[in-house]
Coordinates of C-alpha atoms in Angstrom, one line a residue:
X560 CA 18.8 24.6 14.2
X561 CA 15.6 25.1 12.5
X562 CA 12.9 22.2 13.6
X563 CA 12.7 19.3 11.2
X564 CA 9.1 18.7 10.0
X565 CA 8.4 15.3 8.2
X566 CA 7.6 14.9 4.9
X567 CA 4.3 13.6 5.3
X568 CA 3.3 16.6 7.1
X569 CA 5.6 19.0 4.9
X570 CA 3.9 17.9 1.9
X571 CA 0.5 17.1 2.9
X572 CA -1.8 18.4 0.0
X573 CA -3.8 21.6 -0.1
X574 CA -5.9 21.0 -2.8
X575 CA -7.7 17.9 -5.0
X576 CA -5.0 17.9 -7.6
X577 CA -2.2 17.4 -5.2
X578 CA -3.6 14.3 -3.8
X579 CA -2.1 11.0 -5.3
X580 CA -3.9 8.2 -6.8
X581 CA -7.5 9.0 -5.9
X582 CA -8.8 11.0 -8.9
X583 CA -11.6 9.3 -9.2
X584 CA -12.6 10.5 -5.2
X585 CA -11.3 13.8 -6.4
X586 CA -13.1 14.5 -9.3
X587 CA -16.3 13.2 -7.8
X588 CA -15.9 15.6 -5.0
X589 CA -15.3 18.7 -7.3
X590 CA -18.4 18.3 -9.7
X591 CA -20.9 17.7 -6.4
X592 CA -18.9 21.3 -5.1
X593 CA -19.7 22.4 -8.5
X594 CA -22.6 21.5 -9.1
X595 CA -23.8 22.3 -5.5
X596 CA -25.2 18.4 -5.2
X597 CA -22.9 17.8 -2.0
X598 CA -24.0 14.8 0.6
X599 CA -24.2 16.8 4.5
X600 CA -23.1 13.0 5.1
X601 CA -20.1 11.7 3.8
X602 CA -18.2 8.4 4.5
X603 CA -14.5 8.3 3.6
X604 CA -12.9 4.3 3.6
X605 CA -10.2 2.9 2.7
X606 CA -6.6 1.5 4.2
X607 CA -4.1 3.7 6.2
X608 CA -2.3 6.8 5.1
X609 CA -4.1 6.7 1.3
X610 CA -6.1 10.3 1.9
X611 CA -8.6 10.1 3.8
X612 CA -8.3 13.1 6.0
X613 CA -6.2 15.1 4.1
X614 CA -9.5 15.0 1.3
X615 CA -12.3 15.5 4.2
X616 CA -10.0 19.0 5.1
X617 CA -9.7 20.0 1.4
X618 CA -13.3 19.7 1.0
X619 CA -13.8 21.5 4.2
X620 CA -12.2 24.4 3.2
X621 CA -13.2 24.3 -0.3
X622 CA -17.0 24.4 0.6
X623 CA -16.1 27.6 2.8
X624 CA -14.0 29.2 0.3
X625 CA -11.6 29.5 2.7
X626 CA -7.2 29.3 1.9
X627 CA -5.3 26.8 4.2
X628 CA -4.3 29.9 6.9
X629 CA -7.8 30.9 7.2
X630 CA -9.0 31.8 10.7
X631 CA -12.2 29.8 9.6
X632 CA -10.8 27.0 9.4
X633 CA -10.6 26.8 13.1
X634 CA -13.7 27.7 13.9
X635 CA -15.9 25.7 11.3
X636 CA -13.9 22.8 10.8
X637 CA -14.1 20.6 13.5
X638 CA -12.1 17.4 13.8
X639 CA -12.8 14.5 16.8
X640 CA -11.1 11.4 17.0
X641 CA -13.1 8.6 17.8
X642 CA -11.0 6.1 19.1
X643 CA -10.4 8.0 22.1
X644 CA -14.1 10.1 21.9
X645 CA -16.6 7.2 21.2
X646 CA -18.7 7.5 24.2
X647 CA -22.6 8.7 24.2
X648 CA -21.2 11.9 25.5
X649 CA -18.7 12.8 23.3
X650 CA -21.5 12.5 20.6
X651 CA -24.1 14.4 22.6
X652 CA -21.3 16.7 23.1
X653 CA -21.0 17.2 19.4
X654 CA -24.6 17.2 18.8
X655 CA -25.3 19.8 21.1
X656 CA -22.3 21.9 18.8
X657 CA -24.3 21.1 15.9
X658 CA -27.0 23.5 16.9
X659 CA -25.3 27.2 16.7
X660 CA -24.5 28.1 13.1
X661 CA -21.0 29.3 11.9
X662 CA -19.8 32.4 13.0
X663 CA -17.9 32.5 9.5
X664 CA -18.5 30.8 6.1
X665 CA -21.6 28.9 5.2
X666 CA -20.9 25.3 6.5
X667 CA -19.8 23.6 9.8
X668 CA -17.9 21.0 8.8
X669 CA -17.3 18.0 11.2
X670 CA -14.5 15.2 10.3
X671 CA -15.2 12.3 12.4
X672 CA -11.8 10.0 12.1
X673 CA -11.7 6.1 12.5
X674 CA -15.4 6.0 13.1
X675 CA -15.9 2.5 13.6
X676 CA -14.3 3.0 17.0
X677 CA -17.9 4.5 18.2
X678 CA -19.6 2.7 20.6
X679 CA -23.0 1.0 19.6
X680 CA -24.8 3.6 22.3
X681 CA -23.3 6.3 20.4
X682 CA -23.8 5.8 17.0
X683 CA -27.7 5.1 18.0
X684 CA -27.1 8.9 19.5
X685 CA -25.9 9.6 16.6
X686 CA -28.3 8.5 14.0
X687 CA -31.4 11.5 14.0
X688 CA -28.7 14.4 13.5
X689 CA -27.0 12.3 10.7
X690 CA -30.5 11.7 9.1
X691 CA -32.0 15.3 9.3
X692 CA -28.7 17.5 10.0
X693 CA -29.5 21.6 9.9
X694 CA -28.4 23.1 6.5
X695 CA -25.1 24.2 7.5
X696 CA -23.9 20.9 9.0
X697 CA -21.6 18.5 7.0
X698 CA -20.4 15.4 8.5
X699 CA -17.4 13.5 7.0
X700 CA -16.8 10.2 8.4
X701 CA -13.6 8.4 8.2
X702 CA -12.6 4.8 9.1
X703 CA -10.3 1.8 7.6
X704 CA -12.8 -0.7 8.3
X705 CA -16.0 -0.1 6.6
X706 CA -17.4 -3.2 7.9
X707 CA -17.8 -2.1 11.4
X708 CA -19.9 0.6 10.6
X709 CA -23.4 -0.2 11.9
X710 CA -25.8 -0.8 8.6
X711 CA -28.4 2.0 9.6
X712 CA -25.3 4.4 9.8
X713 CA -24.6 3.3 6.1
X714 CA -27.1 4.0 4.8
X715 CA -27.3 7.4 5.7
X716 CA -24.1 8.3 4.0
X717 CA -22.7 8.8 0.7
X718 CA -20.1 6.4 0.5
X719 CA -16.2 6.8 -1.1
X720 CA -14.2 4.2 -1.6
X721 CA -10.6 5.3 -1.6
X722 CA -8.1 3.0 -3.2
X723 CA -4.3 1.5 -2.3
X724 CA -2.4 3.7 -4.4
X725 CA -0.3 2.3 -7.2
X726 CA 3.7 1.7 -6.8
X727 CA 4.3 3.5 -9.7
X728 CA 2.1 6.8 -8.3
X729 CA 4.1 6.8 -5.0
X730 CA 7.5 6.3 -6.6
X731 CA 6.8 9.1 -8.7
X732 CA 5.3 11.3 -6.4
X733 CA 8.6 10.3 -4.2
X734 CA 10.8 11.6 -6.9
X735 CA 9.2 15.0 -7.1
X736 CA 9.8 15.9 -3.8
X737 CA 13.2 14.6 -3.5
X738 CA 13.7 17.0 -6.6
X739 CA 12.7 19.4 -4.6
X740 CA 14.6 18.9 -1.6
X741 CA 17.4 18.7 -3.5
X742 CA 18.0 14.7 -2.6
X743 CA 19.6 12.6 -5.2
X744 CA 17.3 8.9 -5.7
X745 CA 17.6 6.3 -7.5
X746 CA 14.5 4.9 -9.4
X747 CA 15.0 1.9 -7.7
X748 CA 15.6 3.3 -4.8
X749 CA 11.8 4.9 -5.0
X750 CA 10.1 2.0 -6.1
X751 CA 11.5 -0.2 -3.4
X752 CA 9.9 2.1 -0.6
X753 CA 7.0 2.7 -2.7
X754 CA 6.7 -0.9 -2.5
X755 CA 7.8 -1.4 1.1
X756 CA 4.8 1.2 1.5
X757 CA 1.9 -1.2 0.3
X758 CA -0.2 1.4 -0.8
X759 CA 0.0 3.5 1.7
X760 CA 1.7 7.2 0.7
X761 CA 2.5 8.1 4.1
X762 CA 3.7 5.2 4.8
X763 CA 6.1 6.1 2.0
X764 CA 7.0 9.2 3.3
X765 CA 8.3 8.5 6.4
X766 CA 10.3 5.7 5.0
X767 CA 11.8 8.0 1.9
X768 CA 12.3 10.3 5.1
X769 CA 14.6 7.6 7.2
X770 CA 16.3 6.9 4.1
X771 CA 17.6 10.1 3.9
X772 CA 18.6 10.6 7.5
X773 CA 20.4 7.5 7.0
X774 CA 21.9 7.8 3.5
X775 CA 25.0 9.9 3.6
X776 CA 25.1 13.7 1.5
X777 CA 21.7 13.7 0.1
X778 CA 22.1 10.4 -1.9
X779 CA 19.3 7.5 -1.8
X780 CA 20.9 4.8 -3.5
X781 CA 19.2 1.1 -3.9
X782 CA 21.7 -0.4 -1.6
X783 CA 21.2 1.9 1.2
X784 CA 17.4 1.9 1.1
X785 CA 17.9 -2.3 0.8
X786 CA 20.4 -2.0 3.8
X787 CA 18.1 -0.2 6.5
X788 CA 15.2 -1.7 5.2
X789 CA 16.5 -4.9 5.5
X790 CA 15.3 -6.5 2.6
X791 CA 17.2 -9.6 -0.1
X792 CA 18.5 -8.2 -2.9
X793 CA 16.5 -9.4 -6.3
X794 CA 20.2 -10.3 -7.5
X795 CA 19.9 -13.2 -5.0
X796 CA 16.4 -14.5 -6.8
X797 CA 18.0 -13.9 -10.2
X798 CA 21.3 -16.4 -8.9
X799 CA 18.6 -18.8 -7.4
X800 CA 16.8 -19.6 -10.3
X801 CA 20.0 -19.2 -12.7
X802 CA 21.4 -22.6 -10.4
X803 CA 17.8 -23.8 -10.2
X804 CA 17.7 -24.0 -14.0
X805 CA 21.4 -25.3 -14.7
X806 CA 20.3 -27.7 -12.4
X807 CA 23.5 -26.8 -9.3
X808 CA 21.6 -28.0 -6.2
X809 CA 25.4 -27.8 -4.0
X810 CA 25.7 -23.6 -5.2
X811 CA 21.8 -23.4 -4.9
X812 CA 22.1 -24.4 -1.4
X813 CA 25.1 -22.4 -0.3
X814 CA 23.6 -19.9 -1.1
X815 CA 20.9 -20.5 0.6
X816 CA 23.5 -20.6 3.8
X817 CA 24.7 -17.4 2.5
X818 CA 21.5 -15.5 2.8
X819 CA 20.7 -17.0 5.9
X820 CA 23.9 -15.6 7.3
X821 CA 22.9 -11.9 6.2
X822 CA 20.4 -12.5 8.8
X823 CA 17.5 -13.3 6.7
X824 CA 14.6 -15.4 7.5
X825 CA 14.1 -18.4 5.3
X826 CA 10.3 -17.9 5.3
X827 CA 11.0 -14.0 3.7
X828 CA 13.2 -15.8 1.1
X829 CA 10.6 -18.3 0.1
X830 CA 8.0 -15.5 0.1
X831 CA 10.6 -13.7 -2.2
X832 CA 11.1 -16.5 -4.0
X833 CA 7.2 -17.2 -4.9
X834 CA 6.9 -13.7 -5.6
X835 CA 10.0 -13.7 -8.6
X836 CA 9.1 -16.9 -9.9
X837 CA 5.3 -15.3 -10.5
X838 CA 6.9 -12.1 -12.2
X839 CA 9.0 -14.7 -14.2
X840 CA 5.5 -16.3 -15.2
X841 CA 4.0 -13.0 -16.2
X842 CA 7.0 -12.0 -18.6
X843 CA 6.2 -15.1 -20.6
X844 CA 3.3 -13.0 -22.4
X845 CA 4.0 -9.2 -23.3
X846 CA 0.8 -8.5 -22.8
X847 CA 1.3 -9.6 -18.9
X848 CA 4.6 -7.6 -18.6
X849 CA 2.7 -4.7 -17.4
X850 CA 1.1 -6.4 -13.8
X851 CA 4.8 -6.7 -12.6
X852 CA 5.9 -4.1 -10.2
X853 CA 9.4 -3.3 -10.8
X854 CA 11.5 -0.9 -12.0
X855 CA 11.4 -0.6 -15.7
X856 CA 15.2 -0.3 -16.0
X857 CA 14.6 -3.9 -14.0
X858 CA 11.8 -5.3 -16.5
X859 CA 14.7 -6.3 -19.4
X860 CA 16.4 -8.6 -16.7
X861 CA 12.9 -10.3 -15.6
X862 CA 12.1 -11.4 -19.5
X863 CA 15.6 -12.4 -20.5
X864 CA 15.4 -15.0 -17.6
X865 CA 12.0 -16.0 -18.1
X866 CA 13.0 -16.8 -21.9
X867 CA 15.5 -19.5 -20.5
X868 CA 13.0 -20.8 -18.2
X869 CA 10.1 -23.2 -19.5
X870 CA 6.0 -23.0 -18.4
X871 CA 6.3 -26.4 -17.0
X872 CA 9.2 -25.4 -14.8
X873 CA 8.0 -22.0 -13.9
X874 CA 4.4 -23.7 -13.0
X875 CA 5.8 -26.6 -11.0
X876 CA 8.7 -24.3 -9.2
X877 CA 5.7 -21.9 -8.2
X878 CA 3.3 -24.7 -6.8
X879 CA 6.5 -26.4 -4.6
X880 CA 7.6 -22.6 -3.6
X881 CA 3.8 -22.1 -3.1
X882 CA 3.5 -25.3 -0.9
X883 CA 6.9 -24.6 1.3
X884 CA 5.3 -21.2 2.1
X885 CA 2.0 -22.6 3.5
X886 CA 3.5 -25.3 5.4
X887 CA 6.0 -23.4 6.9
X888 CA 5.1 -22.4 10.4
X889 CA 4.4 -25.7 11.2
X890 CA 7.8 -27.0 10.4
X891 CA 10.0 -28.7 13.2
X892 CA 13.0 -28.2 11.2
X893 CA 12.5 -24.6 9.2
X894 CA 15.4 -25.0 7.6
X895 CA 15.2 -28.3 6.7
X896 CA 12.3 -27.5 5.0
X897 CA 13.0 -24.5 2.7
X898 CA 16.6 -26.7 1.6
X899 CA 14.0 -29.7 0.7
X900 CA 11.8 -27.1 -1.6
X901 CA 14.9 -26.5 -3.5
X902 CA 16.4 -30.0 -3.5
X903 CA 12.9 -30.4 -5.2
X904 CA 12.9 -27.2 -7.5
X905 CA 16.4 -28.0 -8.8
X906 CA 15.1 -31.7 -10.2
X907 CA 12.1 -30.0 -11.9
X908 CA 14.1 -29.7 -15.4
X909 CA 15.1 -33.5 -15.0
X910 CA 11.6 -34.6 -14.2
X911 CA 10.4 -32.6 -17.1
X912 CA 12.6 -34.3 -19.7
X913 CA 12.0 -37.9 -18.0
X914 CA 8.2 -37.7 -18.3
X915 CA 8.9 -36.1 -21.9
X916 CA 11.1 -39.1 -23.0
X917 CA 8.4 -41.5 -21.7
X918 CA 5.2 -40.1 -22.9
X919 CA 7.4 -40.2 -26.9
X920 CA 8.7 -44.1 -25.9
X921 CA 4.2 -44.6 -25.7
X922 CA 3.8 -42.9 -28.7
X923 CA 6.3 -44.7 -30.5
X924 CA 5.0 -48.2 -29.0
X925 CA 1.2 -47.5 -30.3
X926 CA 2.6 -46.6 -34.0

C-alpha cells in the first residue's frame, strides 16, 4: 500500500507561477531577483494557508539557483519556528549561525515562521543583526498577525502583504488537480469548498482531500461535499424566499421545522439567510452580478428570483434578517426568535402595499 500524501503537500508549488492568487507578491519578488534589488529583510503577512512559506522557500532556492532536491537547500536554508523557539536563546542561537558563510550557494537564507510569537527579550536580540546582517544573510519573516510585530522590527523590513485568495482562484485551481488525479468534480462541488476554505488554499485542499476519501469511485458531487460538510442546501433559501414573497407564512415555517430537523442550527440559517437575500440585492444591477460568489451555472437562478422580488422587500427582509442575527445569542427562546423574523419577513409585501395605498389616498386628498 503505497503511503498517501496530502494534497497540500503533494502539490505544494515549486516555483512563482504555481502559486495561486498572489501575483502581485510574485511578480514583485521576481524583478527584485532580477534586478538584483532584494531586501536581506523580508516580512511575509497575511491569513493562514494563503503562501506564505511556500513563497519564502521558492525565493530561497531561487536566489541560490538551486532545483527543489538540491543538497543546498538543506544546508542554506534554514527554517525555525517560533512559536515554540521564541526565547533570547533560540535567537542568540541563530545569531551566532549567522556568522559562518554558506558552505554552498551565495546566500543563507533564514525563514522565521509566525514571528509574532517572539518574545519582547528576543526580538530586542534580535534587532542589530536584522539592521546590519553580513552580505550573505537573508531573513524572511512570516506571521498572520502583523500587528504584533514590534514597530522597530517593522521598520527594518520590507513588507508583503499577501492576500485571501479569491473563490474563483481556489475552485479552479481545485479542478486542475482533480483533473489530474483523475477525480470527477462538480463545479459546484469546488466552489463550495473553495468557499468553505475562506481564502485559505490549504484549507481547500484538505477539504477537496476528505471529500474524496468520503465520496464513493472518484466522484465529488455537490451533495456529497454539502453532506460531510454539513452545510443547507441553497435550494432551501431559494424555497424560503419563494413562500416569503407569495406571502405562505404556515409552509415558510415548516420548513423552517424541516431544516431544524436536518440538524441545523437556526443561527446558521439566518446567517444563510442574510447572506442570499444580499446576493438577491446585488443581482438587481448587472453591473453588481459580478461581487456574488457562486457558481455561474448558479448565477441564472439568483437574478430570476431577484426579478420577482422588489428593493423595498429585499431592503427590509435584509435589515429584520440582519437584526435576528445580532440579537441572537441573547435570545431566551432561539427558536422563538428566528420563527418571529419570518412571521415578520413574510408581512413585508403587505406592509409595502398598505403604506403604498396610503401615501396615494394623501396625494389624492391634497389635489
Amino acid at each position: 500500500m503505497d503511503q498517501f500524501v496530502v494534497s497540500a503537500r503533494k502539490y505544494r508549488p515549486t516555483g512563482f507561477e504555481e502559486v495561486v492568487g498572489q501575483e502581485h507578491i510574485t511578480t514583485t519578488l521576481k524583478n527584485a531577483i532580477d534586478n538584483n534589488q532584494l531586501a536581506q529583510a523580508l516580512l511575509f503577512c497575511g491569513p493562514r494557508g494563503v503562501g506564505k512559506t511556500t513563497c519564502a522557500r521558492i525565493l530561497a532556492r531561487m536566489i541560490n539557483q538551486f532545483d527543489e532536491k538540491s543538497e543546498g537547500n538543506t544546508l542554506n536554508i534554514f527554517e525555525l519556528d517560533a512559536a515554540s523557539n521564541n526565547s533570547v536563546d533560540d535567537i542568540r542561537n541563530l545569531i551566532d549561525q549567522v556568522r559562518y558563510p554558506p558552505q554552498y550557494g551565495k546566500y543563507k537564507v533564514y525563514i522565521i515562521d509566525e514571528v509574532h510569537m517572539l518574545s519582547n527579550a528576543a526580538f530586542n536580540a534580535f534587532l542589530k543583526t536584522l539592521e546590519e546582517p553580513p552580505p550573505y544573510a537573508i531573513f524572511i519573516l512570516a506571521t498572520t498577525e502583523k500587528h504584533k510585530v514590534i514597530p522597530t522590527i517593522l521598520s527594518r523590513c520590507q513588507i508583503f502583504d499577501f492576500n485571501r485568495i479569491q473563490v474563483s482562484d481556489i475552485s479552479g485551481h481545485l479542478s486542475r488537480i482533480a483533473e489530474k488525479e483523475g477525480i470527477t468534480a462538480e463545479e459546484e462541488a469546488l466552489h463550495l469548498i473553495a468557499q468553505k476554505a475562506d481564502g485559505a488554499l490549504r484549507d481547500a485542499l484538505s477539504i477537496f482531500d476528505l471529500i474524496v476519501t468520503f465520496s464513493s469511485g472518484k466522484n465529488v458531487t455537490y451533495q456529497s461535499t454539502i453532506d460531510n460538510l454539513h452545510i443547507l442546501d441553497y435550494e432551501y433559501y431559494f424555497k424560503v424566499v419563494d413562500h416569503l414573497l407569495a406571502e405562505d407564512l404556515s409552509s415558510t415555517l415548516l420548513l423552517f421545522d424541516e431544516i431544524l430537523k436536518l440538524g441545523f442550527d437556526g443561527h446558521n440559517f439566518i446567517v444563510g439567510l442574510s447572506e442570499h437575500l444580499r446576493n438577491l440585492l446585488v443581482c438587481k444591477d448587472n453591473a453588481t452580478i459580478q461581487l456574488m460568489e457562486v457558481p455561474d451555472n448558479t448565477k441564472q437562478k439568483y437574478v430570476d428570483q431577484a426579478n420577482r422580488a422588489s428593493m423595498s422587500f429585499l431592503l427590509s427582509s435584509l435589515n429584520l434578517a440582519n437584526q435576528c442575527d445580532l440579537s441572537y445569542k441573547s435570545s431566551k427562546n432561539q427558536r422563538l426568535h428566528v420563527e418571529l423574523a419570518l412571521m415578520k419577513l413574510a408581512h413585508i409585501n403587505a406592509a409595502i402595499s398598505l403604506a403604498t395605498l396610503e401615501e396615494s389616498g394623501l396625494k389624492k386628498k391634497v389635489m
